[in-house]
mmCIF file of C-alpha atoms in Angstrom:
data_model
loop_
_atom_site.group_PDB
_atom_site.id
_atom_site.type_symbol
_atom_site.label_atom_id
_atom_site.label_comp_id
_atom_site.label_asym_id
_atom_site.label_seq_id
_atom_site.Cartn_x
_atom_site.Cartn_y
_atom_site.Cartn_z
ATOM 1 C CA MET A 1 11.264 5.199 -11.726
ATOM 2 C CA SER A 2 11.116 8.644 -13.500
ATOM 3 C CA THR A 3 12.086 11.962 -11.785
ATOM 4 C CA THR A 4 8.435 13.223 -11.858
ATOM 5 C CA ASP A 5 7.352 10.342 -9.962
ATOM 6 C CA ARG A 6 9.938 10.123 -7.332
ATOM 7 C CA PRO A 7 8.741 10.918 -3.815
ATOM 8 C CA GLY A 8 10.768 13.471 -1.865
ATOM 9 C CA PRO A 9 13.045 12.845 1.540
ATOM 10 C CA ALA A 10 11.302 11.736 4.438
ATOM 11 C CA ASP A 11 11.213 14.292 7.310
ATOM 12 C CA PRO A 12 13.956 13.160 9.916
ATOM 13 C CA GLY A 13 11.798 14.433 12.728
ATOM 14 C CA ILE A 14 8.654 11.969 11.969
ATOM 15 C CA SER A 15 8.927 8.865 10.013
ATOM 16 C CA GLY A 16 10.429 7.493 6.907
ATOM 17 C CA THR A 17 7.103 6.211 5.230
ATOM 18 C CA ALA A 18 6.444 9.765 4.523
ATOM 19 C CA GLY A 19 7.436 10.311 0.774
ATOM 20 C CA ALA A 20 6.676 13.426 -0.441
ATOM 21 C CA SER A 21 4.607 14.904 2.720
ATOM 22 C CA GLY A 22 7.174 13.710 5.317
ATOM 23 C CA GLU A 23 5.005 12.076 7.846
ATOM 24 C CA ALA A 24 4.400 8.468 8.981
ATOM 25 C CA ALA A 25 2.393 6.198 7.268
ATOM 26 C CA ALA A 26 0.751 3.351 9.133
ATOM 27 C CA SER A 27 -2.788 2.601 10.554
ATOM 28 C CA ALA A 28 -4.763 1.207 12.958
ATOM 29 C CA PRO A 29 -7.520 -1.360 11.667
ATOM 30 C CA GLU A 30 -6.020 -5.158 12.213
ATOM 31 C CA ALA A 31 -5.578 -6.204 8.563
ATOM 32 C CA HIS A 32 -1.883 -7.322 8.653
ATOM 33 C CA ARG A 33 -1.604 -10.358 11.023
ATOM 34 C CA GLY A 34 -4.531 -12.900 10.287
ATOM 35 C CA THR A 35 -7.333 -10.631 10.865
ATOM 36 C CA GLY A 36 -8.077 -9.431 7.201
ATOM 37 C CA SER A 37 -10.912 -7.040 6.597
ATOM 38 C CA SER A 38 -14.089 -7.478 8.522
ATOM 39 C CA ALA A 39 -17.375 -8.031 6.342
ATOM 40 C CA PRO A 40 -20.497 -5.581 7.381
ATOM 41 C CA ALA A 41 -23.002 -7.403 9.744
ATOM 42 C CA SER A 42 -25.747 -9.186 8.055
ATOM 43 C CA ALA A 43 -28.958 -7.640 7.234
ATOM 44 C CA SER A 44 -31.355 -7.954 10.153
ATOM 45 C CA GLY A 45 -34.790 -6.803 11.208
ATOM 46 C CA ALA A 46 -38.307 -7.680 10.774
ATOM 47 C CA SER A 47 -38.252 -6.848 7.154
ATOM 48 C CA GLY A 48 -34.976 -8.694 6.325
ATOM 49 C CA ASP A 49 -36.494 -11.734 8.297
ATOM 50 C CA ARG A 50 -39.996 -11.752 6.670
ATOM 51 C CA GLY A 51 -38.269 -11.398 3.162
ATOM 52 C CA ALA A 52 -35.629 -14.370 3.965
ATOM 53 C CA ARG A 53 -38.914 -16.569 5.195
ATOM 54 C CA ALA A 54 -41.040 -15.598 2.166
ATOM 55 C CA THR A 55 -38.248 -16.666 -0.397
ATOM 56 C CA GLY A 56 -37.273 -19.785 1.684
ATOM 57 C CA GLY A 57 -33.801 -18.662 2.139
ATOM 58 C CA THR A 58 -31.772 -16.341 3.862
ATOM 59 C CA ALA A 59 -31.064 -12.641 3.772
ATOM 60 C CA ALA A 60 -28.359 -11.347 1.681
ATOM 61 C CA SER A 61 -25.670 -9.486 3.043
ATOM 62 C CA PRO A 62 -25.152 -6.114 1.700
ATOM 63 C CA ALA A 63 -21.630 -5.745 -0.133
ATOM 64 C CA PRO A 64 -18.890 -4.018 1.697
ATOM 65 C CA ALA A 65 -17.654 -0.611 -0.104
ATOM 66 C CA PRO A 66 -14.385 -0.989 -1.995
ATOM 67 C CA LEU A 67 -11.476 -0.053 0.038
ATOM 68 C CA LEU A 68 -10.530 2.032 -2.632
ATOM 69 C CA GLU A 69 -12.141 3.772 -5.635
ATOM 70 C CA ALA A 70 -10.718 6.244 -8.099
ATOM 71 C CA GLU A 71 -12.612 7.847 -10.883
ATOM 72 C CA GLY A 72 -11.446 9.707 -13.512
ATOM 73 C CA LEU A 73 -7.880 10.872 -11.779
ATOM 74 C CA THR A 74 -5.854 13.051 -13.589
ATOM 75 C CA LYS A 75 -2.440 14.741 -12.831
ATOM 76 C CA THR A 76 0.048 16.712 -15.269
ATOM 77 C CA HIS A 77 3.295 17.702 -13.639
ATOM 78 C CA ARG A 78 4.683 21.056 -14.979
ATOM 79 C CA GLY A 79 8.190 21.765 -15.553
ATOM 80 C CA GLU A 80 10.742 23.663 -17.776
ATOM 81 C CA GLY A 81 10.254 20.946 -20.143
ATOM 82 C CA GLY A 82 6.709 21.376 -20.701
ATOM 83 C CA PRO A 83 3.596 19.647 -19.063
ATOM 84 C CA VAL A 84 3.761 15.901 -18.188
ATOM 85 C CA HIS A 85 0.499 14.150 -18.366
ATOM 86 C CA ALA A 86 1.483 11.478 -15.626
ATOM 87 C CA VAL A 87 -2.263 10.232 -14.907
ATOM 88 C CA ARG A 88 -4.820 10.442 -17.666
ATOM 89 C CA GLY A 89 -8.422 10.037 -16.294
ATOM 90 C CA ILE A 90 -7.654 6.779 -14.356
ATOM 91 C CA ASP A 91 -10.704 4.586 -12.844
ATOM 92 C CA LEU A 92 -9.764 2.136 -10.280
ATOM 93 C CA THR A 93 -11.395 -0.207 -7.766
ATOM 94 C CA VAL A 94 -9.524 -2.071 -5.265
ATOM 95 C CA HIS A 95 -11.550 -4.388 -2.757
ATOM 96 C CA HIS A 96 -10.630 -5.673 0.668
ATOM 97 C CA GLY A 97 -8.080 -8.435 0.399
ATOM 98 C CA GLU A 98 -6.908 -7.962 -3.076
ATOM 99 C CA PHE A 99 -3.352 -7.996 -4.137
ATOM 100 C CA VAL A 100 -3.002 -5.799 -7.014
ATOM 101 C CA ALA A 101 0.097 -4.843 -9.178
ATOM 102 C CA VAL A 102 0.522 -2.103 -11.407
ATOM 103 C CA THR A 103 3.038 -2.682 -13.994
ATOM 104 C CA GLY A 104 4.675 -0.335 -16.805
ATOM 105 C CA PRO A 105 7.768 1.043 -17.664
ATOM 106 C CA SER A 106 9.520 3.940 -16.248
ATOM 107 C CA GLY A 107 8.201 7.196 -16.702
ATOM 108 C CA ALA A 108 4.620 5.506 -17.305
ATOM 109 C CA GLY A 109 3.051 7.562 -14.354
ATOM 110 C CA LYS A 110 2.797 4.433 -11.842
ATOM 111 C CA SER A 111 4.388 6.010 -8.985
ATOM 112 C CA THR A 112 2.419 9.390 -9.404
ATOM 113 C CA LEU A 113 -0.667 7.015 -9.642
ATOM 114 C CA LEU A 114 0.246 5.640 -5.982
ATOM 115 C CA HIS A 115 0.971 9.023 -4.494
ATOM 116 C CA LEU A 116 -2.454 10.138 -5.576
ATOM 117 C CA LEU A 117 -4.063 7.341 -3.754
ATOM 118 C CA GLY A 118 -2.071 7.719 -0.998
ATOM 119 C CA GLY A 119 -2.793 11.459 -0.589
ATOM 120 C CA LEU A 120 0.831 12.379 -1.202
ATOM 121 C CA GLN A 121 0.023 14.320 -4.250
ATOM 122 C CA ARG A 122 -3.434 16.061 -5.032
ATOM 123 C CA PRO A 123 -5.008 14.961 -8.454
ATOM 124 C CA ASP A 124 -5.865 17.875 -10.796
ATOM 125 C CA GLY A 125 -9.641 16.165 -11.573
ATOM 126 C CA GLY A 126 -11.485 13.303 -10.669
ATOM 127 C CA THR A 127 -12.396 11.534 -7.242
ATOM 128 C CA LEU A 128 -10.972 9.281 -4.818
ATOM 129 C CA ARG A 129 -12.754 7.246 -2.072
ATOM 130 C CA LEU A 130 -11.669 5.458 0.855
ATOM 131 C CA ASP A 131 -14.224 2.771 2.116
ATOM 132 C CA GLY A 132 -16.774 4.853 0.399
ATOM 133 C CA GLU A 133 -15.961 8.212 1.868
ATOM 134 C CA SER A 134 -14.975 10.907 -0.748
ATOM 135 C CA THR A 135 -11.422 12.446 0.166
ATOM 136 C CA ASP A 136 -12.205 15.372 -1.820
ATOM 137 C CA SER A 137 -12.341 17.737 1.000
ATOM 138 C CA TYR A 138 -9.510 16.225 2.776
ATOM 139 C CA SER A 139 -6.750 18.343 3.980
ATOM 140 C CA GLU A 140 -3.243 18.085 4.238
ATOM 141 C CA ALA A 141 -3.482 17.122 8.138
ATOM 142 C CA ARG A 142 -6.432 14.760 7.380
ATOM 143 C CA TRP A 143 -4.307 13.147 4.798
ATOM 144 C CA ALA A 144 -1.555 12.550 7.537
ATOM 145 C CA VAL A 145 -4.239 11.303 9.918
ATOM 146 C CA GLU A 146 -5.416 8.661 7.334
ATOM 147 C CA ARG A 147 -1.716 7.676 6.464
ATOM 148 C CA ARG A 148 -1.381 6.920 10.129
ATOM 149 C CA ARG A 149 -4.515 4.872 10.537
ATOM 150 C CA ARG A 150 -5.302 3.416 7.386
ATOM 151 C CA ILE A 151 -2.717 3.518 4.819
ATOM 152 C CA GLY A 152 0.991 2.218 5.293
ATOM 153 C CA ILE A 153 3.453 3.178 2.313
ATOM 154 C CA VAL A 154 6.862 1.556 1.414
ATOM 155 C CA PHE A 155 9.054 3.529 -1.021
ATOM 156 C CA GLN A 156 12.039 2.369 -3.376
ATOM 157 C CA PHE A 157 14.837 3.892 -1.209
ATOM 158 C CA PHE A 158 13.528 2.816 2.288
ATOM 159 C CA ASN A 159 13.339 6.581 3.701
ATOM 160 C CA LEU A 160 14.442 5.502 7.213
ATOM 161 C CA VAL A 161 15.446 8.131 9.906
ATOM 162 C CA SER A 162 19.239 7.538 9.406
ATOM 163 C CA ASN A 163 19.802 8.871 13.177
ATOM 164 C CA LEU A 164 17.604 6.249 14.540
ATOM 165 C CA THR A 165 17.689 2.833 15.151
ATOM 166 C CA VAL A 166 15.936 -0.078 13.632
ATOM 167 C CA ALA A 167 13.830 -0.533 16.681
ATOM 168 C CA ASP A 168 13.038 3.438 16.950
ATOM 169 C CA ASN A 169 12.347 3.529 13.370
ATOM 170 C CA VAL A 170 9.604 0.842 13.265
ATOM 171 C CA GLU A 171 8.160 1.667 16.775
ATOM 172 C CA LEU A 172 8.211 5.344 16.089
ATOM 173 C CA PRO A 173 4.953 5.291 13.621
ATOM 174 C CA ALA A 174 2.956 3.502 16.566
ATOM 175 C CA LEU A 175 3.758 5.992 19.119
ATOM 176 C CA LEU A 176 3.000 8.942 16.571
ATOM 177 C CA ALA A 177 -0.718 7.453 16.059
ATOM 178 C CA GLY A 178 -1.167 7.292 20.070
ATOM 179 C CA ALA A 179 -0.369 3.651 20.853
ATOM 180 C CA ALA A 180 1.092 3.257 24.317
ATOM 181 C CA PRO A 181 4.669 2.948 24.603
ATOM 182 C CA LYS A 182 4.231 -0.688 26.128
ATOM 183 C CA LYS A 183 2.201 -1.718 23.067
ATOM 184 C CA ALA A 184 4.170 -0.067 20.406
ATOM 185 C CA ARG A 185 7.166 -1.810 21.668
ATOM 186 C CA ALA A 186 5.342 -5.250 21.566
ATOM 187 C CA GLU A 187 4.009 -4.478 18.064
ATOM 188 C CA ARG A 188 7.792 -3.374 17.055
ATOM 189 C CA GLU A 189 9.219 -6.526 18.813
ATOM 190 C CA GLU A 190 6.549 -9.279 16.913
ATOM 191 C CA LEU A 191 7.185 -7.568 13.652
ATOM 192 C CA LEU A 192 11.067 -7.621 13.968
ATOM 193 C CA ALA A 193 11.135 -11.476 15.032
ATOM 194 C CA GLU A 194 8.796 -12.185 12.220
ATOM 195 C CA LEU A 195 11.096 -10.608 9.492
ATOM 196 C CA GLY A 196 13.937 -11.921 11.085
ATOM 197 C CA LEU A 197 15.567 -8.537 12.261
ATOM 198 C CA THR A 198 15.655 -9.420 15.962
ATOM 199 C CA ALA A 199 19.394 -9.085 15.937
ATOM 200 C CA LYS A 200 19.401 -5.772 14.255
ATOM 201 C CA ALA A 201 17.183 -4.014 16.497
ATOM 202 C CA ARG A 202 19.911 -1.760 17.902
ATOM 203 C CA SER A 203 21.616 -1.303 14.347
ATOM 204 C CA MET A 204 21.681 2.038 12.643
ATOM 205 C CA PRO A 205 19.980 1.732 8.970
ATOM 206 C CA GLY A 206 23.377 2.729 7.692
ATOM 207 C CA GLU A 207 24.981 -0.797 8.800
ATOM 208 C CA LEU A 208 22.267 -2.657 7.321
ATOM 209 C CA SER A 209 22.060 -4.334 3.633
ATOM 210 C CA GLY A 210 19.523 -3.102 1.208
ATOM 211 C CA GLY A 211 17.372 -6.059 1.865
ATOM 212 C CA GLU A 212 17.423 -5.727 5.345
ATOM 213 C CA GLN A 213 16.566 -1.916 5.215
ATOM 214 C CA GLN A 214 13.430 -2.736 2.865
ATOM 215 C CA ARG A 215 12.309 -5.326 5.475
ATOM 216 C CA VAL A 216 12.379 -2.427 8.373
ATOM 217 C CA ALA A 217 10.474 0.071 6.053
ATOM 218 C CA LEU A 218 8.130 -2.919 5.492
ATOM 219 C CA ALA A 219 8.007 -3.563 9.089
ATOM 220 C CA ARG A 220 7.586 0.290 9.916
ATOM 221 C CA ALA A 221 4.671 0.485 7.488
ATOM 222 C CA LEU A 222 2.795 -2.587 9.017
ATOM 223 C CA VAL A 223 3.280 -1.535 12.896
ATOM 224 C CA ASN A 224 -0.412 -0.020 13.105
ATOM 225 C CA HIS A 225 -2.110 -2.603 10.940
ATOM 226 C CA PRO A 226 -2.890 -0.776 8.076
ATOM 227 C CA ARG A 227 -6.186 -1.392 5.831
ATOM 228 C CA LEU A 228 -4.051 -0.515 2.620
ATOM 229 C CA LEU A 229 -0.266 -1.013 2.008
ATOM 230 C CA LEU A 230 1.003 0.987 -0.903
ATOM 231 C CA ALA A 231 4.242 -0.289 -2.242
ATOM 232 C CA ASP A 232 6.286 1.623 -4.501
ATOM 233 C CA GLU A 233 8.986 -0.355 -6.506
ATOM 234 C CA PRO A 234 9.899 -1.955 -2.986
ATOM 235 C CA ALA A 235 12.504 -4.173 -4.753
ATOM 236 C CA GLY A 236 13.557 -1.603 -7.370
ATOM 237 C CA SER A 237 17.223 -1.084 -5.191
ATOM 238 C CA LEU A 238 17.646 -5.026 -4.374
ATOM 239 C CA ASP A 239 19.272 -7.618 -6.136
ATOM 240 C CA SER A 240 17.718 -11.023 -7.070
ATOM 241 C CA LYS A 241 17.756 -12.077 -3.449
ATOM 242 C CA GLY A 242 16.293 -9.120 -1.924
ATOM 243 C CA THR A 243 13.571 -9.168 -4.594
ATOM 244 C CA ARG A 244 12.482 -12.663 -3.908
ATOM 245 C CA GLU A 245 12.797 -11.986 0.057
ATOM 246 C CA VAL A 246 10.378 -8.898 -0.685
ATOM 247 C CA MET A 247 7.980 -10.711 -3.017
ATOM 248 C CA ARG A 248 7.842 -13.951 0.062
ATOM 249 C CA LEU A 249 6.942 -11.177 2.679
ATOM 250 C CA LEU A 250 4.399 -9.436 0.634
ATOM 251 C CA SER A 251 2.720 -12.839 -0.384
ATOM 252 C CA ARG A 252 2.909 -13.838 3.334
ATOM 253 C CA PHE A 253 0.860 -10.543 4.446
ATOM 254 C CA HIS A 254 -1.647 -10.808 1.717
ATOM 255 C CA GLN A 255 -2.459 -14.400 2.684
ATOM 256 C CA ARG A 256 -3.501 -12.935 6.084
ATOM 257 C CA GLY A 257 -5.745 -10.592 4.548
ATOM 258 C CA GLN A 258 -3.588 -7.494 3.983
ATOM 259 C CA THR A 259 -4.784 -5.234 0.893
ATOM 260 C CA ILE A 260 -1.636 -4.404 -1.157
ATOM 261 C CA VAL A 261 -1.375 -2.236 -4.236
ATOM 262 C CA LEU A 262 2.122 -2.451 -5.563
ATOM 263 C CA VAL A 263 3.863 -0.632 -8.586
ATOM 264 C CA THR A 264 6.870 -2.546 -10.128
ATOM 265 C CA HIS A 265 8.342 -2.971 -13.382
ATOM 266 C CA ASP A 266 9.709 -6.298 -12.474
ATOM 267 C CA ALA A 267 7.547 -9.326 -13.851
ATOM 268 C CA ARG A 268 8.702 -11.400 -10.725
ATOM 269 C CA LEU A 269 7.125 -9.225 -8.046
ATOM 270 C CA ALA A 270 4.060 -8.829 -10.315
ATOM 271 C CA SER A 271 3.582 -12.396 -10.193
ATOM 272 C CA ALA A 272 3.068 -12.479 -6.485
ATOM 273 C CA ALA A 273 -0.154 -10.560 -7.170
ATOM 274 C CA ASP A 274 -3.861 -11.675 -7.767
ATOM 275 C CA ARG A 275 -4.419 -8.904 -10.089
ATOM 276 C CA VAL A 276 -2.316 -7.086 -12.763
ATOM 277 C CA ILE A 277 -3.033 -3.775 -14.316
ATOM 278 C CA SER A 278 -0.642 -2.600 -17.221
ATOM 279 C CA PHE A 279 -0.215 0.988 -17.128
ATOM 280 C CA PHE A 280 1.502 2.845 -20.011
ATOM 281 C CA ASP A 281 1.679 6.757 -20.646
ATOM 282 C CA GLY A 282 -0.726 7.449 -17.837
ATOM 283 C CA ARG A 283 -3.429 5.057 -18.956
ATOM 284 C CA ILE A 284 -4.566 1.412 -17.707
ATOM 285 C CA THR A 285 -3.970 -0.672 -21.064
ATOM 286 C CA ASP A 286 -4.815 -3.993 -19.436
ATOM 287 C CA ASP A 287 -6.389 -5.372 -16.301
ATOM 288 C CA ALA A 288 -6.025 -9.038 -15.408
ATOM 289 C CA ARG A 289 -6.969 -11.879 -12.837
ATOM 290 C CA LEU A 290 -4.141 -13.815 -12.195
ATOM 291 C CA ASP A 291 -5.847 -16.280 -9.489
ATOM 292 C CA ALA A 292 -8.558 -18.595 -9.730
ATOM 293 C CA GLY A 293 -11.300 -16.175 -9.048
ATOM 294 C CA PRO A 294 -12.406 -12.679 -8.090
ATOM 295 C CA ALA A 295 -11.902 -11.240 -4.491
ATOM 296 C CA ALA A 296 -14.981 -10.944 -2.285
ATOM 297 C CA GLY A 297 -17.315 -8.390 -3.622
ATOM 298 C CA ALA A 298 -15.484 -7.731 -6.824
ATOM 299 C CA ALA A 299 -16.640 -8.539 -10.307
ATOM 300 C CA ALA A 300 -14.808 -11.224 -12.353
ATOM 301 C CA THR A 301 -12.495 -9.699 -14.681
ATOM 302 C CA PRO A 302 -11.545 -12.043 -17.824
ATOM 303 C CA ALA A 303 -7.930 -12.886 -17.712
ATOM 304 C CA ARG A 304 -5.983 -11.489 -20.562
ATOM 305 C CA VAL A 305 -2.727 -12.240 -19.972
ATOM 306 C CA VAL A 306 -0.608 -15.524 -19.013
ATOM 307 C CA GLU A 307 0.635 -15.728 -15.547
ATOM 308 C CA LEU A 308 3.870 -14.216 -14.821
ATOM 309 C CA ARG A 309 6.734 -16.358 -13.601
ATOM 310 C CA ASP A 310 10.525 -16.432 -12.957
#
């Protein structure tokens, strides 16, 4: 990751999923443990019924709006060495239930793109929509709410709150989102059990291995059932065993309906996705599907790369 892409430290008073803005990232919709994203109700009413009878079939349901749409996003970092054009006119659509990996070399602008998608940085130009709603007028406070309700974020360097236990790190975003303490505790315990961390619940982050810390960060990002999970080089600080573990966990939650956008330079991690976007010099240079077909509501994209394997 380039220095221009790296998020700032977490606010120790809130949550480590915050990145540059320092607030908790988690959300309310139930996407992560088997619920997936819900499609809108079928078209109904007298006119729809008459149309269905006239054609001898059933009325078509309107396609749901993409979960995430970016049009013409640009971002330039300005420093002593001159301007760095990190993101150059990006168009990107992510549908409910997709697992998208964004790959490319360090310094390509991948992390900057992810920060724009999560509202951690403001674009210089272009439009971003969540569930069909433009975010152009979102204030910092509104983005903070969205990161508690709809967007979970996992970073390379974990950003756990060092003076809180594992249990408290995971539970805190749920409490900040307004969950009752009993419910927040139940969600925390379920996630820690699933991720094999129950025995570490009272440990401090500094007592954990890198792989364990990343699992805690993943649990914290998922505790509020976010519709969208953004993962920025989640295995960048891990060894091969930790990388395989992160890949397995992301695949597991994706199979249950979690929408994921992953930034990585690791081909092994990218191979867990069903769509791989190649990113270079701030631009998308390739966009290919690795699975058998497009996600619901998505247009088919011709596969132009071979499947990535270990």
